[in-house]
Backbone as JSON Lines, residues from 0, in Angstrom:
{"i":0,"aa":"M","n":[-16.63,-39.65,-41.47],"ca":[-17.37,-39.34,-39.84],"c":[-16.73,-37.9,-39.78]}
{"i":1,"aa":"E","n":[-17.62,-36.99,-39.76],"ca":[-17.49,-35.42,-39.17],"c":[-16.62,-35.37,-37.94]}
{"i":2,"aa":"K","n":[-15.72,-34.47,-37.66],"ca":[-15.13,-34.13,-36.7],"c":[-15.94,-34.23,-35.01]}
{"i":3,"aa":"K","n":[-16.93,-33.44,-35.31],"ca":[-17.67,-33.68,-33.94],"c":[-18.66,-34.94,-33.82]}
{"i":4,"aa":"T","n":[-18.92,-35.31,-34.98],"ca":[-19.4,-36.61,-34.5],"c":[-18.57,-38.22,-34.31]}
{"i":5,"aa":"K","n":[-17.07,-37.82,-34.52],"ca":[-15.98,-38.41,-33.98],"c":[-15.83,-38.56,-33.0]}
{"i":6,"aa":"V","n":[-15.64,-37.21,-32.32],"ca":[-15.29,-37.02,-31.46],"c":[-16.9,-37.8,-30.06]}
{"i":7,"aa":"K","n":[-18.0,-37.54,-30.02],"ca":[-18.77,-37.78,-29.27],"c":[-19.2,-39.58,-28.98]}
{"i":8,"aa":"F","n":[-18.44,-40.04,-30.35],"ca":[-18.38,-41.74,-30.72],"c":[-16.95,-42.14,-29.93]}
{"i":9,"aa":"N","n":[-16.21,-41.16,-29.63],"ca":[-15.03,-41.57,-29.11],"c":[-15.1,-41.68,-27.59]}
{"i":10,"aa":"V","n":[-16.15,-40.28,-27.25],"ca":[-16.33,-40.3,-25.67],"c":[-17.45,-41.48,-25.34]}
{"i":11,"aa":"L","n":[-18.05,-41.97,-26.06],"ca":[-19.37,-43.23,-25.94],"c":[-18.43,-44.13,-25.88]}
{"i":12,"aa":"A","n":[-17.7,-44.28,-26.9],"ca":[-16.83,-45.97,-26.93],"c":[-15.82,-45.46,-25.67]}
{"i":13,"aa":"I","n":[-15.25,-44.55,-25.55],"ca":[-14.19,-44.73,-23.89],"c":[-15.53,-44.79,-22.89]}
{"i":14,"aa":"F","n":[-16.8,-44.51,-22.62],"ca":[-17.1,-44.91,-21.64],"c":[-17.71,-46.67,-21.43]}
{"i":15,"aa":"C","n":[-18.36,-46.97,-22.65],"ca":[-18.74,-48.2,-22.9],"c":[-17.21,-49.15,-22.51]}
{"i":16,"aa":"I","n":[-16.11,-48.65,-23.22],"ca":[-14.91,-49.64,-22.48],"c":[-14.96,-49.78,-21.18]}
{"i":17,"aa":"V","n":[-15.05,-48.09,-20.66],"ca":[-14.5,-48.61,-18.67],"c":[-15.74,-49.17,-18.25]}
{"i":18,"aa":"I","n":[-17.09,-49.21,-18.95],"ca":[-17.9,-50.37,-18.21],"c":[-17.59,-51.73,-18.18]}
{"i":19,"aa":"F","n":[-16.64,-51.82,-19.34],"ca":[-16.75,-52.97,-19.84],"c":[-15.77,-53.84,-19.16]}
{"i":20,"aa":"C","n":[-14.58,-53.34,-18.81],"ca":[-13.18,-53.48,-18.42],"c":[-13.54,-53.53,-16.58]}
{"i":21,"aa":"M","n":[-14.69,-52.49,-16.28],"ca":[-14.34,-52.85,-14.68],"c":[-15.46,-54.08,-14.82]}
{"i":22,"aa":"A","n":[-16.49,-54.01,-15.52],"ca":[-17.22,-55.76,-15.33],"c":[-16.7,-56.71,-15.59]}
{"i":23,"aa":"I","n":[-15.5,-57.05,-16.19],"ca":[-15.03,-58.33,-16.4],"c":[-13.41,-58.22,-15.35]}
{"i":24,"aa":"T","n":[-13.39,-57.41,-14.83],"ca":[-12.05,-57.55,-13.95],"c":[-12.61,-58.47,-12.36]}
{"i":25,"aa":"P","n":[-11.98,-59.47,-12.37],"ca":[-12.29,-60.42,-11.28],"c":[-12.21,-59.82,-9.92]}
{"i":26,"aa":"I","n":[-12.69,-60.61,-8.99],"ca":[-12.68,-60.0,-7.69],"c":[-11.52,-60.87,-7.1]}
{"i":27,"aa":"T","n":[-11.56,-62.06,-7.48],"ca":[-10.42,-63.04,-6.4],"c":[-9.15,-62.45,-7.29]}
{"i":28,"aa":"F","n":[-8.63,-62.88,-6.21],"ca":[-6.85,-62.51,-5.63],"c":[-6.09,-63.99,-5.76]}
{"i":29,"aa":"Q","n":[-5.21,-63.95,-6.45],"ca":[-3.99,-65.06,-6.66],"c":[-3.05,-65.4,-5.6]}
{"i":30,"aa":"N","n":[-2.46,-66.55,-5.67],"ca":[-1.28,-66.47,-4.47],"c":[-0.43,-65.61,-4.62]}
{"i":31,"aa":"D","n":[0.31,-64.84,-5.7],"ca":[1.07,-64.04,-6.11],"c":[1.11,-62.91,-5.11]}
{"i":32,"aa":"T","n":[-0.67,-62.26,-5.1],"ca":[-1.31,-60.98,-4.27],"c":[-0.37,-61.2,-3.09]}
{"i":33,"aa":"Y","n":[-0.85,-62.24,-2.19],"ca":[-0.33,-62.35,-0.97],"c":[1.15,-61.73,-1.09]}
{"i":34,"aa":"Y","n":[1.94,-62.79,-2.1],"ca":[3.2,-62.93,-1.75],"c":[3.77,-61.38,-2.06]}
{"i":35,"aa":"S","n":[3.22,-60.78,-3.41],"ca":[3.56,-59.21,-3.37],"c":[3.4,-58.15,-2.32]}
{"i":36,"aa":"I","n":[2.28,-58.74,-1.52],"ca":[2.28,-57.45,0.12],"c":[3.14,-57.81,0.58]}
{"i":37,"aa":"K","n":[3.73,-59.09,0.77],"ca":[4.53,-59.34,2.25],"c":[6.08,-58.98,1.92]}
{"i":38,"aa":"I","n":[6.33,-59.29,0.5],"ca":[7.39,-58.67,-0.43],"c":[8.05,-56.97,-0.62]}
{"i":39,"aa":"G","n":[6.3,-56.64,-0.54],"ca":[6.77,-54.96,-0.59],"c":[7.08,-54.65,0.55]}
{"i":40,"aa":"E","n":[6.16,-54.96,1.89],"ca":[6.33,-54.82,3.18],"c":[7.76,-54.97,3.54]}
{"i":41,"aa":"Y","n":[8.47,-56.06,3.3],"ca":[9.94,-56.65,3.23],"c":[10.55,-55.54,2.81]}
{"i":42,"aa":"I","n":[10.81,-55.06,1.37],"ca":[11.49,-54.13,0.82],"c":[11.29,-52.35,1.29]}
{"i":43,"aa":"M","n":[10.29,-52.29,1.97],"ca":[9.7,-51.16,2.68],"c":[10.34,-51.14,4.03]}
{"i":44,"aa":"E","n":[10.52,-52.24,4.61],"ca":[11.42,-52.17,6.28],"c":[12.89,-51.99,6.02]}
{"i":45,"aa":"N","n":[13.24,-53.19,4.91],"ca":[14.6,-53.53,4.93],"c":[15.28,-53.3,3.85]}
{"i":46,"aa":"G","n":[14.51,-52.91,2.5],"ca":[15.63,-52.09,1.4],"c":[15.59,-53.89,0.54]}
{"i":47,"aa":"I","n":[16.16,-54.04,-0.67],"ca":[16.49,-54.62,-1.55],"c":[18.13,-55.33,-0.55]}
{"i":48,"aa":"T","n":[17.81,-56.48,-0.55],"ca":[18.99,-57.31,0.56],"c":[19.51,-58.31,-0.13]}
{"i":49,"aa":"H","n":[18.9,-58.58,-1.48],"ca":[19.46,-59.88,-2.59],"c":[19.41,-61.37,-1.47]}
{"i":50,"aa":"M","n":[18.66,-61.27,-0.64],"ca":[18.55,-62.57,0.09],"c":[17.1,-63.01,-0.13]}
{"i":51,"aa":"D","n":[16.57,-64.28,0.14],"ca":[14.97,-64.18,0.11],"c":[14.82,-64.57,1.47]}
{"i":52,"aa":"P","n":[13.56,-63.9,1.95],"ca":[13.42,-63.72,3.5],"c":[12.56,-64.63,4.02]}
{"i":53,"aa":"F","n":[11.92,-65.35,2.86],"ca":[10.6,-66.6,3.24],"c":[10.91,-67.94,2.37]}
{"i":54,"aa":"S","n":[12.29,-68.06,2.73],"ca":[12.72,-69.49,2.27],"c":[13.0,-70.15,3.17]}
{"i":55,"aa":"W","n":[13.43,-71.66,2.87],"ca":[13.73,-72.51,3.81],"c":[14.76,-72.64,4.38]}
{"i":56,"aa":"H","n":[15.83,-71.63,3.25],"ca":[17.02,-71.84,3.65],"c":[17.82,-70.72,4.09]}
{"i":57,"aa":"E","n":[18.52,-70.58,4.88],"ca":[19.45,-69.0,5.21],"c":[19.96,-68.67,4.06]}
{"i":58,"aa":"D","n":[19.89,-67.14,3.94],"ca":[20.74,-66.86,2.89],"c":[21.22,-66.96,1.7]}
{"i":59,"aa":"L","n":[19.57,-67.39,1.23],"ca":[19.46,-67.79,-0.19],"c":[19.18,-66.37,-1.31]}
{"i":60,"aa":"P","n":[20.05,-66.63,-2.0],"ca":[20.48,-65.35,-2.72],"c":[19.58,-65.01,-3.9]}
{"i":61,"aa":"Y","n":[18.84,-64.22,-4.08],"ca":[17.7,-63.97,-5.05],"c":[17.66,-62.64,-5.22]}
{"i":62,"aa":"T","n":[16.85,-62.44,-6.35],"ca":[16.77,-61.2,-6.92],"c":[15.38,-61.04,-6.99]}
{"i":63,"aa":"Y","n":[14.98,-59.35,-6.61],"ca":[13.59,-59.34,-7.02],"c":[13.11,-59.02,-8.21]}
{"i":64,"aa":"P","n":[12.26,-59.97,-9.06],"ca":[12.06,-59.88,-9.81],"c":[11.39,-58.29,-10.63]}
{"i":65,"aa":"H","n":[10.29,-58.53,-9.74],"ca":[9.03,-56.96,-9.78],"c":[9.1,-56.23,-8.41]}
{"i":66,"aa":"W","n":[10.36,-55.74,-7.9],"ca":[10.74,-55.19,-6.69],"c":[9.64,-53.9,-6.8]}
{"i":67,"aa":"L","n":[9.37,-53.08,-8.0],"ca":[8.66,-51.98,-8.03],"c":[6.92,-52.35,-7.62]}
{"i":68,"aa":"Y","n":[6.48,-53.14,-8.18],"ca":[5.49,-53.88,-8.14],"c":[5.12,-54.16,-6.66]}
{"i":69,"aa":"D","n":[5.87,-54.63,-6.42],"ca":[5.55,-55.61,-5.12],"c":[5.35,-54.51,-4.16]}
{"i":70,"aa":"V","n":[6.32,-53.13,-3.89],"ca":[6.15,-52.14,-3.42],"c":[5.0,-51.4,-3.46]}
{"i":71,"aa":"L","n":[4.4,-51.19,-4.64],"ca":[3.31,-50.44,-4.9],"c":[2.05,-51.46,-4.52]}
{"i":72,"aa":"T","n":[2.28,-52.91,-4.32],"ca":[1.01,-52.92,-3.98],"c":[0.8,-53.09,-2.59]}
{"i":73,"aa":"Y","n":[1.92,-53.51,-2.38],"ca":[1.7,-53.53,-0.53],"c":[1.66,-51.72,-0.11]}
{"i":74,"aa":"L","n":[1.89,-50.91,-1.01],"ca":[1.58,-49.38,-0.35],"c":[-0.06,-49.28,-0.83]}
{"i":75,"aa":"I","n":[-0.69,-49.86,-1.63],"ca":[-1.7,-49.87,-2.06],"c":[-2.68,-50.52,-1.14]}
{"i":76,"aa":"Y","n":[-2.22,-51.83,-0.98],"ca":[-2.73,-52.42,0.1],"c":[-3.04,-51.65,1.74]}
{"i":77,"aa":"K","n":[-1.71,-50.83,2.33],"ca":[-1.7,-50.19,3.45],"c":[-2.74,-48.91,3.05]}
{"i":78,"aa":"L","n":[-2.68,-48.35,2.22],"ca":[-3.78,-47.03,1.68],"c":[-4.91,-47.68,2.3]}
{"i":79,"aa":"G","n":[-5.14,-49.09,1.56],"ca":[-6.98,-49.06,1.84],"c":[-7.22,-49.44,3.5]}
{"i":80,"aa":"E","n":[-6.07,-50.21,3.65],"ca":[-6.4,-50.51,5.32],"c":[-6.39,-48.76,6.21]}
{"i":81,"aa":"S","n":[-5.46,-48.07,5.94],"ca":[-5.73,-46.98,6.55],"c":[-6.74,-45.81,6.35]}
{"i":82,"aa":"I","n":[-7.64,-46.02,4.87],"ca":[-8.82,-45.32,5.2],"c":[-10.15,-45.86,5.11]}
{"i":83,"aa":"G","n":[-9.8,-47.28,5.77],"ca":[-11.04,-48.12,6.02],"c":[-11.71,-49.05,5.35]}
{"i":84,"aa":"I","n":[-11.15,-48.72,3.68],"ca":[-12.1,-49.69,2.81],"c":[-11.28,-51.14,2.76]}
{"i":85,"aa":"G","n":[-10.38,-51.49,3.33],"ca":[-9.65,-53.13,3.62],"c":[-8.49,-52.78,2.55]}
{"i":86,"aa":"G","n":[-7.7,-53.29,2.61],"ca":[-6.24,-53.74,1.28],"c":[-6.85,-54.25,0.3]}
{"i":87,"aa":"F","n":[-7.76,-55.15,0.4],"ca":[-7.91,-56.23,-0.84],"c":[-8.75,-55.19,-1.56]}
{"i":88,"aa":"T","n":[-10.04,-54.85,-0.89],"ca":[-10.65,-53.58,-1.59],"c":[-10.13,-52.82,-2.65]}
{"i":89,"aa":"A","n":[-8.91,-52.03,-1.8],"ca":[-7.83,-50.97,-2.43],"c":[-7.51,-51.51,-3.86]}
{"i":90,"aa":"L","n":[-6.68,-52.77,-3.71],"ca":[-6.15,-53.85,-4.64],"c":[-6.89,-53.83,-5.55]}
{"i":91,"aa":"Y","n":[-8.36,-54.56,-5.52],"ca":[-9.12,-54.78,-6.53],"c":[-9.92,-53.34,-7.2]}
{"i":92,"aa":"I","n":[-9.72,-52.3,-6.47],"ca":[-9.94,-50.86,-7.44],"c":[-8.46,-50.28,-7.92]}
{"i":93,"aa":"A","n":[-7.44,-50.63,-7.8],"ca":[-6.63,-50.66,-8.72],"c":[-6.21,-51.37,-9.85]}
{"i":94,"aa":"T","n":[-6.3,-52.75,-9.43],"ca":[-6.87,-53.62,-10.46],"c":[-7.83,-53.12,-11.36]}
{"i":95,"aa":"M","n":[-9.18,-52.72,-11.26],"ca":[-9.99,-52.1,-12.03],"c":[-9.05,-50.93,-12.95]}
{"i":96,"aa":"I","n":[-8.66,-50.01,-12.35],"ca":[-8.19,-49.45,-13.14],"c":[-7.4,-49.31,-14.19]}
{"i":97,"aa":"L","n":[-6.14,-50.22,-13.74],"ca":[-5.53,-50.96,-14.75],"c":[-6.01,-51.36,-15.66]}
{"i":98,"aa":"S","n":[-7.0,-52.23,-15.39],"ca":[-7.88,-52.71,-16.73],"c":[-7.9,-51.52,-17.28]}
{"i":99,"aa":"V","n":[-8.71,-50.69,-17.36],"ca":[-9.68,-49.54,-17.62],"c":[-8.57,-48.68,-18.49]}
{"i":100,"aa":"I","n":[-7.45,-48.89,-18.08],"ca":[-6.57,-47.79,-18.64],"c":[-5.76,-48.76,-19.64]}
{"i":101,"aa":"L","n":[-6.08,-49.97,-19.67],"ca":[-5.58,-51.11,-20.82],"c":[-6.53,-51.0,-21.48]}
{"i":102,"aa":"G","n":[-7.96,-50.92,-21.71],"ca":[-9.01,-50.77,-22.62],"c":[-8.54,-49.69,-23.38]}
{"i":103,"aa":"I","n":[-8.53,-48.37,-22.87],"ca":[-8.36,-47.29,-22.98],"c":[-6.99,-47.47,-24.52]}
{"i":104,"aa":"V","n":[-6.22,-47.63,-23.86],"ca":[-4.74,-47.73,-24.76],"c":[-5.1,-48.6,-25.47]}
{"i":105,"aa":"I","n":[-5.23,-50.07,-25.56],"ca":[-5.68,-50.36,-26.93],"c":[-6.79,-50.04,-27.65]}
{"i":106,"aa":"Y","n":[-7.51,-49.15,-27.24],"ca":[-8.88,-48.56,-28.37],"c":[-7.91,-47.31,-29.05]}
{"i":107,"aa":"Y","n":[-7.19,-46.61,-28.44],"ca":[-6.26,-45.32,-29.07],"c":[-5.17,-46.1,-30.45]}
{"i":108,"aa":"A","n":[-4.64,-47.31,-29.74],"ca":[-3.93,-47.96,-31.03],"c":[-4.84,-48.28,-31.99]}
{"i":109,"aa":"C","n":[-5.69,-48.98,-31.76],"ca":[-6.33,-49.65,-32.71],"c":[-6.82,-48.66,-33.65]}
{"i":110,"aa":"C","n":[-7.5,-47.62,-33.01],"ca":[-7.71,-46.19,-33.74],"c":[-6.69,-45.91,-34.91]}
{"i":111,"aa":"K","n":[-5.56,-45.72,-33.85],"ca":[-4.08,-45.52,-34.99],"c":[-4.2,-46.59,-36.14]}
{"i":112,"aa":"F","n":[-4.33,-47.72,-36.08],"ca":[-4.44,-48.78,-37.13],"c":[-5.44,-48.54,-37.95]}
{"i":113,"aa":"S","n":[-6.68,-48.32,-36.97],"ca":[-7.72,-48.77,-38.49],"c":[-8.48,-47.38,-38.87]}
{"i":114,"aa":"K","n":[-8.23,-46.33,-38.42],"ca":[-8.96,-44.9,-38.89],"c":[-10.21,-45.26,-38.81]}
{"i":115,"aa":"N","n":[-11.02,-46.32,-38.39],"ca":[-12.19,-46.4,-38.41],"c":[-12.31,-47.01,-37.04]}
{"i":116,"aa":"N","n":[-13.55,-46.0,-36.3],"ca":[-13.46,-45.97,-34.55],"c":[-14.3,-47.04,-34.38]}
{"i":117,"aa":"L","n":[-15.48,-47.56,-35.6],"ca":[-16.49,-48.3,-34.65],"c":[-15.49,-49.49,-34.9]}
{"i":118,"aa":"I","n":[-15.1,-49.73,-36.22],"ca":[-14.25,-51.15,-35.93],"c":[-13.08,-51.26,-34.64]}
{"i":119,"aa":"S","n":[-12.37,-50.21,-34.3],"ca":[-11.51,-50.13,-33.41],"c":[-11.99,-50.87,-32.22]}
{"i":120,"aa":"F","n":[-13.51,-50.22,-31.8],"ca":[-14.41,-50.27,-30.8],"c":[-14.39,-51.57,-30.29]}
{"i":121,"aa":"F","n":[-15.19,-52.33,-31.58],"ca":[-15.79,-53.79,-31.39],"c":[-14.2,-54.58,-31.18]}
{"i":122,"aa":"I","n":[-13.37,-54.12,-31.92],"ca":[-11.68,-55.02,-32.12],"c":[-11.39,-54.95,-30.37]}
{"i":123,"aa":"T","n":[-11.43,-53.32,-29.71],"ca":[-10.75,-53.3,-28.53],"c":[-11.58,-54.18,-27.33]}
{"i":124,"aa":"L","n":[-12.9,-54.5,-27.75],"ca":[-13.84,-55.18,-26.45],"c":[-13.29,-56.47,-26.75]}
{"i":125,"aa":"G","n":[-13.16,-57.16,-28.22],"ca":[-12.71,-58.72,-28.34],"c":[-11.36,-58.52,-27.94]}
{"i":126,"aa":"I","n":[-10.21,-58.03,-27.98],"ca":[-9.0,-57.98,-27.28],"c":[-9.35,-58.18,-25.68]}
{"i":127,"aa":"V","n":[-9.91,-57.43,-25.07],"ca":[-10.33,-57.2,-23.8],"c":[-10.88,-58.24,-23.45]}
{"i":128,"aa":"Y","n":[-11.75,-58.55,-23.62],"ca":[-12.75,-60.05,-23.51],"c":[-11.27,-61.11,-23.67]}
{"i":129,"aa":"L","n":[-10.84,-61.31,-24.61],"ca":[-9.57,-62.24,-24.74],"c":[-9.11,-61.97,-23.18]}
{"i":130,"aa":"L","n":[-8.54,-61.33,-23.16],"ca":[-7.24,-60.65,-22.17],"c":[-8.05,-61.27,-20.64]}
{"i":131,"aa":"K","n":[-9.19,-61.37,-20.62],"ca":[-10.09,-61.43,-19.29],"c":[-9.22,-62.58,-18.07]}
{"i":132,"aa":"N","n":[-8.92,-63.29,-18.53],"ca":[-8.3,-64.49,-17.87],"c":[-7.21,-63.72,-17.16]}
{"i":133,"aa":"F","n":[-6.26,-63.05,-17.77],"ca":[-4.85,-62.68,-17.31],"c":[-5.17,-60.77,-16.75]}
{"i":134,"aa":"I","n":[-6.27,-60.8,-16.51],"ca":[-6.64,-59.41,-15.9],"c":[-6.57,-60.0,-14.32]}
{"i":135,"aa":"A","n":[-5.82,-59.48,-13.75],"ca":[-5.23,-60.18,-12.03],"c":[-4.27,-58.76,-11.44]}
{"i":136,"aa":"A","n":[-4.4,-58.71,-10.12],"ca":[-3.29,-58.09,-9.43],"c":[-2.18,-58.39,-9.88]}
{"i":137,"aa":"R","n":[-1.33,-58.53,-10.88],"ca":[-0.37,-58.81,-11.07],"c":[0.63,-58.18,-12.11]}
{"i":138,"aa":"A","n":[1.8,-58.09,-11.62],"ca":[2.86,-57.24,-12.46],"c":[2.43,-57.1,-14.04]}
{"i":139,"aa":"Q","n":[1.87,-58.58,-14.75],"ca":[1.79,-59.03,-15.92],"c":[0.59,-57.64,-16.4]}
{"i":140,"aa":"L","n":[-0.2,-57.02,-15.68],"ca":[-1.67,-56.33,-16.41],"c":[-0.55,-54.9,-16.52]}
{"i":141,"aa":"V","n":[0.29,-54.31,-15.66],"ca":[0.97,-53.12,-16.2],"c":[2.07,-53.58,-17.0]}
{"i":142,"aa":"T","n":[2.73,-54.6,-17.42],"ca":[3.19,-54.98,-18.49],"c":[2.54,-55.07,-19.75]}
{"i":143,"aa":"Y","n":[0.91,-55.67,-19.91],"ca":[0.42,-55.36,-20.95],"c":[0.07,-53.81,-21.38]}
{"i":144,"aa":"I","n":[-0.07,-52.95,-20.45],"ca":[-0.13,-51.7,-20.62],"c":[0.87,-50.89,-21.43]}
{"i":145,"aa":"L","n":[2.03,-51.42,-21.09],"ca":[3.2,-50.79,-21.23],"c":[3.39,-51.19,-22.78]}
{"i":146,"aa":"F","n":[3.26,-52.83,-23.25],"ca":[3.19,-53.28,-24.3],"c":[2.15,-52.38,-25.76]}
{"i":147,"aa":"A","n":[1.07,-51.98,-24.48],"ca":[0.34,-51.54,-26.04],"c":[0.79,-49.94,-26.22]}
{"i":148,"aa":"L","n":[0.99,-49.46,-25.1],"ca":[1.91,-47.88,-25.57],"c":[3.08,-47.9,-26.2]}
{"i":149,"aa":"T","n":[3.69,-48.9,-25.78],"ca":[4.78,-49.29,-27.06],"c":[4.44,-49.13,-28.49]}
{"i":150,"aa":"V","n":[3.2,-49.79,-28.6],"ca":[2.87,-50.14,-30.39],"c":[2.52,-48.91,-30.66]}
{"i":151,"aa":"L","n":[1.8,-47.75,-29.87],"ca":[1.26,-46.9,-29.65],"c":[2.39,-45.67,-30.28]}
{"i":152,"aa":"F","n":[3.03,-45.66,-29.13],"ca":[4.21,-44.93,-29.61],"c":[5.31,-44.8,-30.66]}
{"i":153,"aa":"I","n":[5.63,-46.21,-31.27],"ca":[5.94,-47.01,-32.24],"c":[5.47,-46.04,-33.46]}
{"i":154,"aa":"E","n":[4.06,-46.49,-33.38],"ca":[3.28,-45.61,-34.97],"c":[3.39,-44.43,-34.58]}
{"i":155,"aa":"N","n":[3.45,-43.45,-33.51],"ca":[3.22,-42.01,-33.42],"c":[4.56,-41.62,-34.01]}
{"i":156,"aa":"F","n":[5.8,-42.29,-33.36],"ca":[7.35,-41.74,-33.76],"c":[7.52,-41.67,-35.18]}
{"i":157,"aa":"I","n":[7.01,-43.09,-35.92],"ca":[6.74,-43.24,-37.47],"c":[6.18,-41.84,-38.13]}
{"i":158,"aa":"E","n":[4.4,-41.91,-37.88],"ca":[3.91,-41.01,-38.22],"c":[4.48,-39.33,-38.12]}
{"i":159,"aa":"T","n":[5.03,-39.21,-36.82],"ca":[5.0,-37.73,-36.66],"c":[6.64,-37.31,-36.26]}
{"i":160,"aa":"K","n":[7.57,-38.13,-36.39],"ca":[9.11,-37.85,-36.01],"c":[9.1,-37.52,-35.0]}
{"i":161,"aa":"K","n":[8.55,-37.43,-34.18],"ca":[8.88,-36.23,-33.01],"c":[9.66,-37.25,-31.79]}
{"i":162,"aa":"K","n":[10.5,-36.37,-31.39],"ca":[11.44,-36.89,-30.59],"c":[11.44,-37.89,-29.31]}
{"i":163,"aa":"R","n":[10.05,-36.77,-29.02],"ca":[9.48,-37.77,-27.52],"c":[8.71,-39.0,-27.6]}
{"i":164,"aa":"Y","n":[8.08,-39.35,-28.41],"ca":[8.14,-40.73,-28.8],"c":[8.89,-41.93,-28.85]}
{"i":165,"aa":"A","n":[10.28,-41.13,-29.07],"ca":[11.62,-42.22,-29.15],"c":[12.07,-42.54,-27.87]}
{"i":166,"aa":"V","n":[11.66,-41.15,-27.29],"ca":[12.29,-40.88,-25.4],"c":[11.08,-42.08,-24.86]}
{"i":167,"aa":"Y","n":[9.74,-41.73,-24.83],"ca":[8.81,-42.9,-23.97],"c":[9.59,-44.56,-24.65]}
{"i":168,"aa":"L","n":[9.55,-44.66,-25.63],"ca":[10.61,-46.42,-26.08],"c":[11.49,-46.11,-25.5]}
{"i":169,"aa":"I","n":[12.65,-45.18,-24.91],"ca":[13.48,-45.62,-23.85],"c":[13.19,-45.89,-22.48]}
{"i":170,"aa":"I","n":[12.25,-45.07,-22.01],"ca":[11.75,-44.98,-20.79],"c":[10.82,-46.61,-20.47]}
{"i":171,"aa":"I","n":[10.19,-47.04,-21.22],"ca":[9.01,-48.16,-20.94],"c":[10.08,-49.27,-20.9]}
{"i":172,"aa":"P","n":[10.89,-49.5,-21.46],"ca":[11.49,-50.66,-20.88],"c":[12.65,-50.76,-19.47]}
{"i":173,"aa":"I","n":[12.82,-49.78,-19.23],"ca":[13.17,-49.29,-18.06],"c":[12.61,-49.75,-16.69]}
{"i":174,"aa":"I","n":[10.83,-49.07,-17.36],"ca":[9.67,-49.33,-16.44],"c":[9.55,-51.15,-16.11]}
{"i":175,"aa":"I","n":[9.16,-51.52,-17.5],"ca":[8.83,-52.87,-17.2],"c":[10.44,-53.67,-16.63]}
{"i":176,"aa":"A","n":[11.52,-53.31,-16.37],"ca":[12.47,-53.79,-16.1],"c":[12.34,-53.98,-14.75]}
{"i":177,"aa":"N","n":[11.93,-52.76,-13.92],"ca":[11.63,-52.5,-12.65],"c":[9.91,-53.16,-11.6]}
{"i":178,"aa":"V","n":[9.5,-53.27,-12.83],"ca":[7.98,-53.74,-12.69],"c":[7.47,-55.06,-12.9]}
{"i":179,"aa":"H","n":[8.14,-55.65,-13.86],"ca":[8.16,-56.96,-14.13],"c":[8.92,-57.98,-14.48]}
């Protein structure tokens, strides 16, 4: 495929992936969404206290496993409330954006492996379709994106030997440890 045709195909493929990812993003929220909002609010007001604020028992030790995601969820919720679209609408839009990012990253990773963009496009649609039950306003969605980026950065590092990809491979686990 010549370069100009390949660029046109990539633009069309990414457009279709964006539409597909937006279409399969569920509107429903899980119980964890409400918990993430409240924990994020608590952390913003009190900091990380290492105590469970919502437990039946007083002074129950607790480690916030995804404090950064909870804080970001709360901030997105508050932003939606403050601009008038509603907190849950803002969280749905954020989930849709993360779903789109996941689809695009998977597409680029597939293109890296197969070198055939048409096959990569269909594989990406298949992967995203199989992941549709896991696309939710939860920290795991961010982890899926970071996993796909890790695969992409490993391949780029092996191919180019550029140290920036190795640095990304150090940064990603740090992000995962604080988000999920």
